[in-house]
Amino acid sequence: MNEDPTRALADRPRPQARKRIELPAPGAEAPARPSLRTLIGAYVSLTKPRIVELLLITTIPAMLVAARMDYNGLPTLKAVLATLIGGALAAGSANAINCYIDRDIDQLMARTSRRPLAKHQIPPRNALIFGLVIGAIAVVGMGFLVNWLAALLTFGAIVYYDVVYTIWLKRTTPYNTVWGGACGAAPVLIGWAAVTGHMSWMAWVLFAVVFLWQPPHFYVLAMKFKDDYAAAGIPMLPVVAPARRVAIESVVYGWAMLAVSLVPLLLRPGATWLYGIVALVTGGLFVLECHKLLGRVNRGEDPKPMRLFHWSTSYLTLLFLAVAVDSFLM
């Protein structure tokens, strides 16, 4: 447990350089230019829409709770729309820049080989410019239409994801998923700041729930695509550590997440019985799935990691739906 797991990658081949795109010889038929629809689809794909959707699930409930706790009202429609649009653009920006940075390893992994830059559908320079532009629009728009604390948190989330996580943590430590979790939990803080202009204990509790939820969520995904990450030389924990250790850590994070999710019941103003029941039941099922994963690993069976992955997505959705509904009962 105390050994440096990154040593397991020492003898693995490093990612190969991206293949050079050869220009057609004089007189040769040039490749067909993509249609406008295909090109638009490629740029949209750069933003990883499914990830953006998951991030926004936590934003609106955080805004509703913030408004109820701060001034016993509802956030304005302007604040909600500006935050959702700005948040979507910011997440899309971070993801597009991530695709630009990871274009070398994306070509080596089956899971990511169909991304636009891996398929050479978009020039890398264009993808980078696209990501930077929509990121700038997101930050400046949040500043002028919402407030500058929300804008600062938005800017920090983009920088953290692309510089701290993608460039540094992802390629150097198996705990990249743990420390990179701050990016995925940032929408909670951004939504809260958009409504109140400041932070509170409840914002940090919700942030901590999402932060602790992410390691098991991404550990099992990395278990599923372990060979992909190994081929690309990315030291995800399932690549460099035994499956039992991955499962044990999933159990630990699952219990920690469940415990933190119940904190709002102990403080005032906090959450009502409705939130408490949903948090206890859904969190308990999450922990149960973590233990089932560990049990299958201990018995030498197929760990079936995607069972926990799919339930973890459902858990987050149900919990934050309860947060939203509960805000009207406070």
Short mmCIF file of C-alpha atoms in Angstrom, two decimals:
data_model
loop_
_atom_site.label_atom_id
_atom_site.label_comp_id
_atom_site.label_asym_id
_atom_site.label_seq_id
_atom_site.Cartn_x
_atom_site.Cartn_y
_atom_site.Cartn_z
CA MET A 1 0.00 0.00 0.00
CA ASN A 2 2.91 2.38 0.63
CA GLU A 3 4.79 1.59 -2.54
CA ASP A 4 4.78 4.14 -5.33
CA PRO A 5 2.31 2.62 -7.82
CA THR A 6 3.60 4.75 -10.67
CA ARG A 7 6.67 2.47 -10.82
CA ALA A 8 4.44 -0.11 -12.42
CA LEU A 9 4.49 2.01 -15.55
CA ALA A 10 8.24 2.26 -15.71
CA ASP A 11 8.63 -0.49 -18.27
CA ARG A 12 5.54 0.35 -20.28
CA PRO A 13 5.95 1.96 -23.70
CA ARG A 14 5.26 5.67 -23.66
CA PRO A 15 2.63 7.17 -25.95
CA GLN A 16 3.78 7.36 -29.52
CA ALA A 17 3.93 10.67 -31.26
CA ARG A 18 0.86 11.58 -33.23
CA LYS A 19 0.96 10.40 -36.77
CA ARG A 20 1.93 13.08 -39.17
CA ILE A 21 -0.73 13.96 -41.71
CA GLU A 22 0.81 13.75 -45.14
CA LEU A 23 -0.30 16.25 -47.77
CA PRO A 24 -1.56 14.74 -51.01
CA ALA A 25 0.98 14.59 -53.80
CA PRO A 26 0.62 17.08 -56.66
CA GLY A 27 -2.14 15.92 -58.95
CA ALA A 28 -3.54 13.50 -56.40
CA GLU A 29 -7.19 13.74 -55.48
CA ALA A 30 -7.67 15.86 -52.36
CA PRO A 31 -9.77 14.39 -49.57
CA ALA A 32 -13.39 15.50 -49.55
CA ARG A 33 -14.11 18.44 -47.28
CA PRO A 34 -16.52 17.63 -44.45
CA SER A 35 -20.04 18.98 -44.71
CA LEU A 36 -21.11 21.88 -42.53
CA ARG A 37 -23.26 19.53 -40.46
CA THR A 38 -20.32 17.17 -39.90
CA LEU A 39 -18.06 20.07 -38.95
CA ILE A 40 -20.56 21.49 -36.47
CA GLY A 41 -21.02 18.03 -34.99
CA ALA A 42 -17.26 17.69 -34.56
CA TYR A 43 -17.01 20.98 -32.66
CA VAL A 44 -19.95 20.03 -30.46
CA SER A 45 -18.29 16.67 -29.80
CA LEU A 46 -15.17 18.51 -28.62
CA THR A 47 -17.18 19.91 -25.71
CA LYS A 48 -18.19 16.40 -24.51
CA PRO A 49 -21.92 17.22 -24.11
CA ARG A 50 -22.71 14.25 -21.86
CA ILE A 51 -20.16 15.41 -19.30
CA VAL A 52 -21.50 18.96 -19.50
CA GLU A 53 -25.00 17.66 -18.82
CA LEU A 54 -23.83 15.77 -15.73
CA LEU A 55 -22.07 18.87 -14.39
CA LEU A 56 -25.15 21.06 -14.80
CA ILE A 57 -27.28 18.57 -12.83
CA THR A 58 -25.65 19.88 -9.65
CA THR A 59 -25.84 23.58 -10.53
CA ILE A 60 -29.56 24.37 -10.41
CA PRO A 61 -30.23 22.58 -7.09
CA ALA A 62 -27.31 24.45 -5.54
CA MET A 63 -28.79 27.74 -6.78
CA LEU A 64 -32.23 26.89 -5.36
CA VAL A 65 -30.85 26.01 -1.92
CA ALA A 66 -28.63 29.11 -1.92
CA ALA A 67 -31.60 31.38 -2.64
CA ARG A 68 -33.75 29.76 0.05
CA MET A 69 -31.04 29.93 2.69
CA ASP A 70 -29.78 33.42 1.83
CA TYR A 71 -32.97 35.39 1.30
CA ASN A 72 -35.82 32.85 1.42
CA GLY A 73 -36.69 33.26 -2.22
CA LEU A 74 -35.92 31.96 -5.67
CA PRO A 75 -32.98 32.83 -7.94
CA THR A 76 -33.87 35.18 -10.77
CA LEU A 77 -34.48 33.74 -14.21
CA LYS A 78 -31.63 35.90 -15.52
CA ALA A 79 -29.20 34.44 -12.97
CA VAL A 80 -30.28 30.87 -13.72
CA LEU A 81 -30.05 31.21 -17.51
CA ALA A 82 -26.76 33.13 -17.40
CA THR A 83 -25.23 30.59 -15.01
CA LEU A 84 -26.41 27.57 -16.98
CA ILE A 85 -25.27 28.96 -20.33
CA GLY A 86 -22.01 30.23 -18.87
CA GLY A 87 -21.44 26.94 -17.07
CA ALA A 88 -22.11 24.93 -20.22
CA LEU A 89 -19.71 27.09 -22.24
CA ALA A 90 -17.06 26.89 -19.50
CA ALA A 91 -17.32 23.09 -19.26
CA GLY A 92 -17.27 22.86 -23.04
CA SER A 93 -14.20 25.08 -23.14
CA ALA A 94 -12.35 22.96 -20.58
CA ASN A 95 -13.25 19.80 -22.48
CA ALA A 96 -12.21 21.19 -25.87
CA ILE A 97 -8.85 22.32 -24.51
CA ASN A 98 -8.51 18.90 -22.85
CA CYS A 99 -9.04 17.26 -26.26
CA TYR A 100 -6.31 19.49 -27.69
CA ILE A 101 -3.85 18.57 -24.94
CA ASP A 102 -4.69 14.86 -25.01
CA ARG A 103 -4.78 14.45 -28.78
CA ASP A 104 -1.65 12.28 -28.67
CA ILE A 105 -2.99 9.72 -26.20
CA ASP A 106 -6.56 9.85 -27.54
CA GLN A 107 -5.32 8.17 -30.70
CA LEU A 108 -3.93 5.28 -28.64
CA MET A 109 -7.11 4.46 -26.73
CA ALA A 110 -10.11 2.72 -28.30
CA ARG A 111 -12.50 4.68 -26.03
CA THR A 112 -11.27 8.04 -27.30
CA SER A 113 -10.06 7.20 -30.79
CA ARG A 114 -13.25 8.58 -32.34
CA ARG A 115 -12.84 12.05 -30.90
CA PRO A 116 -12.57 14.81 -33.54
CA LEU A 117 -8.85 15.50 -33.11
CA ALA A 118 -7.98 11.81 -32.99
CA LYS A 119 -9.82 11.39 -36.30
CA HIS A 120 -8.25 14.58 -37.74
CA GLN A 121 -11.67 16.12 -38.37
CA ILE A 122 -10.54 19.47 -36.96
CA PRO A 123 -7.07 21.05 -37.03
CA PRO A 124 -5.64 21.13 -33.48
CA ARG A 125 -5.04 24.89 -33.67
CA ASN A 126 -8.71 25.48 -34.49
CA ALA A 127 -9.81 23.29 -31.60
CA LEU A 128 -7.60 25.23 -29.18
CA ILE A 129 -8.88 28.60 -30.42
CA PHE A 130 -12.46 27.35 -30.17
CA GLY A 131 -11.94 26.24 -26.57
CA LEU A 132 -10.26 29.48 -25.55
CA VAL A 133 -12.92 31.65 -27.19
CA ILE A 134 -15.94 29.96 -25.62
CA GLY A 135 -14.10 29.91 -22.30
CA ALA A 136 -13.49 33.66 -22.49
CA ILE A 137 -17.15 34.22 -23.37
CA ALA A 138 -18.18 32.11 -20.38
CA VAL A 139 -15.98 33.92 -17.86
CA VAL A 140 -16.67 37.46 -19.08
CA GLY A 141 -20.37 36.74 -19.47
CA MET A 142 -20.58 35.37 -15.94
CA GLY A 143 -18.79 38.44 -14.65
CA PHE A 144 -21.10 40.99 -16.27
CA LEU A 145 -24.38 39.06 -16.13
CA VAL A 146 -24.00 37.29 -12.76
CA ASN A 147 -21.12 38.38 -10.49
CA TRP A 148 -17.36 38.32 -10.48
CA LEU A 149 -17.00 35.67 -7.76
CA ALA A 150 -18.89 33.22 -9.98
CA ALA A 151 -16.72 34.33 -12.91
CA LEU A 152 -13.52 33.82 -10.91
CA LEU A 153 -14.60 30.33 -9.83
CA THR A 154 -15.48 29.53 -13.45
CA PHE A 155 -12.07 30.66 -14.65
CA GLY A 156 -10.37 28.70 -11.86
CA ALA A 157 -12.27 25.51 -12.77
CA ILE A 158 -11.16 25.74 -16.42
CA VAL A 159 -7.51 26.35 -15.50
CA TYR A 160 -7.50 23.62 -12.86
CA TYR A 161 -8.97 21.03 -15.21
CA ASP A 162 -6.72 21.77 -18.17
CA VAL A 163 -3.46 22.75 -16.48
CA VAL A 164 -3.42 21.05 -13.07
CA TYR A 165 -5.36 17.91 -13.98
CA THR A 166 -4.84 17.27 -17.70
CA ILE A 167 -1.24 18.40 -18.08
CA TRP A 168 0.12 17.46 -14.65
CA LEU A 169 -1.95 15.08 -12.48
CA LYS A 170 -3.38 12.84 -15.17
CA ARG A 171 0.03 11.84 -16.51
CA THR A 172 1.99 11.66 -13.26
CA THR A 173 -0.05 10.15 -10.42
CA PRO A 174 -2.68 7.41 -9.96
CA TYR A 175 -4.54 9.80 -7.69
CA ASN A 176 -5.30 12.09 -10.62
CA THR A 177 -8.97 11.14 -10.28
CA VAL A 178 -9.06 12.13 -6.62
CA TRP A 179 -7.45 15.56 -6.90
CA GLY A 180 -9.01 16.21 -10.28
CA GLY A 181 -12.39 15.85 -8.59
CA ALA A 182 -12.32 19.50 -7.60
CA CYS A 183 -13.21 20.40 -11.19
CA GLY A 184 -16.28 18.20 -11.28
CA ALA A 185 -17.51 19.58 -7.96
CA ALA A 186 -16.90 23.22 -8.92
CA PRO A 187 -20.38 23.79 -10.50
CA VAL A 188 -21.88 23.55 -7.01
CA LEU A 189 -19.75 26.47 -5.81
CA ILE A 190 -20.30 28.42 -9.02
CA GLY A 191 -24.08 28.03 -8.79
CA TRP A 192 -24.05 29.06 -5.12
CA ALA A 193 -21.87 32.10 -5.77
CA ALA A 194 -24.06 33.12 -8.71
CA VAL A 195 -27.02 33.51 -6.35
CA THR A 196 -25.43 34.86 -3.17
CA GLY A 197 -22.08 36.35 -4.13
CA HIS A 198 -20.43 34.44 -1.28
CA MET A 199 -19.91 30.91 0.06
CA SER A 200 -21.55 29.13 3.02
CA TRP A 201 -21.15 25.84 4.87
CA MET A 202 -23.92 24.20 2.81
CA ALA A 203 -22.11 25.02 -0.44
CA TRP A 204 -18.97 23.32 0.83
CA VAL A 205 -20.92 20.26 2.04
CA LEU A 206 -22.49 19.77 -1.40
CA PHE A 207 -19.07 20.34 -2.96
CA ALA A 208 -17.60 17.64 -0.69
CA VAL A 209 -20.34 15.16 -1.63
CA VAL A 210 -19.54 15.49 -5.34
CA PHE A 211 -15.80 15.50 -4.65
CA LEU A 212 -16.01 12.20 -2.73
CA TRP A 213 -18.43 10.70 -5.26
CA GLN A 214 -15.98 11.06 -8.14
CA PRO A 215 -13.21 8.56 -7.22
CA PRO A 216 -15.51 5.48 -7.19
CA HIS A 217 -17.32 6.81 -10.28
CA PHE A 218 -14.14 7.14 -12.31
CA TYR A 219 -12.23 4.24 -10.74
CA VAL A 220 -14.73 1.74 -12.13
CA LEU A 221 -14.68 3.42 -15.54
CA ALA A 222 -10.90 3.10 -15.51
CA MET A 223 -11.27 -0.57 -14.54
CA LYS A 224 -13.42 -1.10 -17.60
CA PHE A 225 -10.90 0.61 -19.90
CA LYS A 226 -7.77 -0.45 -18.04
CA ASP A 227 -6.01 -1.69 -21.18
CA ASP A 228 -6.68 1.62 -22.94
CA TYR A 229 -5.05 3.66 -20.19
CA ALA A 230 -2.14 1.23 -19.95
CA ALA A 231 -1.50 1.49 -23.69
CA ALA A 232 -1.43 5.27 -23.41
CA GLY A 233 0.87 5.23 -20.36
CA ILE A 234 -1.68 6.94 -18.10
CA PRO A 235 -1.21 5.82 -14.46
CA MET A 236 -4.86 5.43 -13.51
CA LEU A 237 -5.15 3.53 -10.24
CA PRO A 238 -6.64 0.36 -11.84
CA VAL A 239 -3.63 0.29 -14.19
CA VAL A 240 -0.95 0.41 -11.52
CA ALA A 241 -2.66 -1.24 -8.53
CA PRO A 242 -4.47 -4.56 -7.93
CA ALA A 243 -8.23 -4.60 -8.47
CA ARG A 244 -8.72 -5.29 -4.74
CA ARG A 245 -7.07 -2.03 -3.79
CA VAL A 246 -9.26 -0.14 -6.26
CA ALA A 247 -12.37 -1.78 -4.82
CA ILE A 248 -11.31 -1.07 -1.23
CA GLU A 249 -10.72 2.60 -1.99
CA SER A 250 -14.13 2.74 -3.70
CA VAL A 251 -15.72 1.41 -0.51
CA VAL A 252 -13.86 3.98 1.63
CA TYR A 253 -14.86 6.91 -0.58
CA GLY A 254 -18.41 5.59 -0.78
CA TRP A 255 -18.80 5.56 3.01
CA ALA A 256 -17.20 9.00 3.31
CA MET A 257 -19.57 10.36 0.66
CA LEU A 258 -22.59 8.89 2.46
CA ALA A 259 -21.49 10.37 5.80
CA VAL A 260 -20.93 13.85 4.37
CA SER A 261 -24.25 13.75 2.50
CA LEU A 262 -26.04 13.40 5.87
CA VAL A 263 -24.33 16.43 7.45
CA PRO A 264 -27.11 18.87 6.36
CA LEU A 265 -29.49 16.99 8.66
CA LEU A 266 -27.35 17.87 11.68
CA LEU A 267 -27.01 21.62 11.11
CA ARG A 268 -29.46 24.49 10.97
CA PRO A 269 -30.65 25.76 8.66
CA GLY A 270 -30.14 22.49 6.89
CA ALA A 271 -32.20 19.88 5.10
CA THR A 272 -35.57 18.29 5.82
CA TRP A 273 -36.64 14.67 6.24
CA LEU A 274 -37.23 14.33 2.48
CA TYR A 275 -33.60 15.00 1.63
CA GLY A 276 -32.51 12.80 4.53
CA ILE A 277 -34.46 9.79 3.30
CA VAL A 278 -33.22 10.15 -0.29
CA ALA A 279 -29.62 10.70 0.83
CA LEU A 280 -29.70 7.69 3.16
CA VAL A 281 -31.38 5.29 0.71
CA THR A 282 -29.50 6.26 -2.44
CA GLY A 283 -26.20 6.64 -0.60
CA GLY A 284 -26.74 3.28 1.10
CA LEU A 285 -27.34 1.63 -2.28
CA PHE A 286 -24.19 3.30 -3.61
CA VAL A 287 -22.13 1.90 -0.73
CA LEU A 288 -23.75 -1.50 -1.22
CA GLU A 289 -22.66 -1.51 -4.86
CA CYS A 290 -19.12 -0.64 -3.75
CA HIS A 291 -19.14 -3.63 -1.37
CA LYS A 292 -20.52 -5.89 -4.12
CA LEU A 293 -17.65 -4.78 -6.35
CA LEU A 294 -15.17 -5.67 -3.60
CA GLY A 295 -16.88 -9.02 -3.06
CA ARG A 296 -16.65 -9.97 -6.72
CA VAL A 297 -12.97 -8.99 -6.79
CA ASN A 298 -12.21 -11.01 -3.64
CA ARG A 299 -13.89 -14.06 -5.17
CA GLY A 300 -11.90 -13.71 -8.38
CA GLU A 301 -15.05 -13.07 -10.43
CA ASP A 302 -15.68 -10.55 -13.17
CA PRO A 303 -15.84 -7.29 -11.18
CA LYS A 304 -18.55 -5.88 -13.50
CA PRO A 305 -17.42 -2.31 -12.75
CA MET A 306 -20.03 -0.65 -14.97
CA ARG A 307 -22.77 -1.65 -12.51
CA LEU A 308 -21.34 0.80 -10.00
CA PHE A 309 -20.61 3.35 -12.71
CA HIS A 310 -24.22 3.48 -13.93
CA TRP A 311 -25.65 3.54 -10.43
CA SER A 312 -23.27 6.33 -9.42
CA THR A 313 -24.71 8.54 -12.18
CA SER A 314 -28.24 7.75 -11.02
CA TYR A 315 -27.23 8.47 -7.42
CA LEU A 316 -25.96 11.96 -8.19
CA THR A 317 -29.05 12.80 -10.23
CA LEU A 318 -31.47 11.57 -7.54
CA LEU A 319 -29.60 13.21 -4.68
CA PHE A 320 -29.51 16.64 -6.31
CA LEU A 321 -33.13 16.32 -7.40
CA ALA A 322 -33.87 15.81 -3.71
CA VAL A 323 -31.76 18.88 -2.92
CA ALA A 324 -33.86 20.93 -5.35
CA VAL A 325 -37.23 19.69 -4.07
CA ASP A 326 -36.11 19.97 -0.46
CA SER A 327 -35.29 23.64 -0.92
CA PHE A 328 -39.04 24.34 -1.19
CA LEU A 329 -39.71 22.57 2.12
CA MET A 330 -37.11 24.41 4.19
#
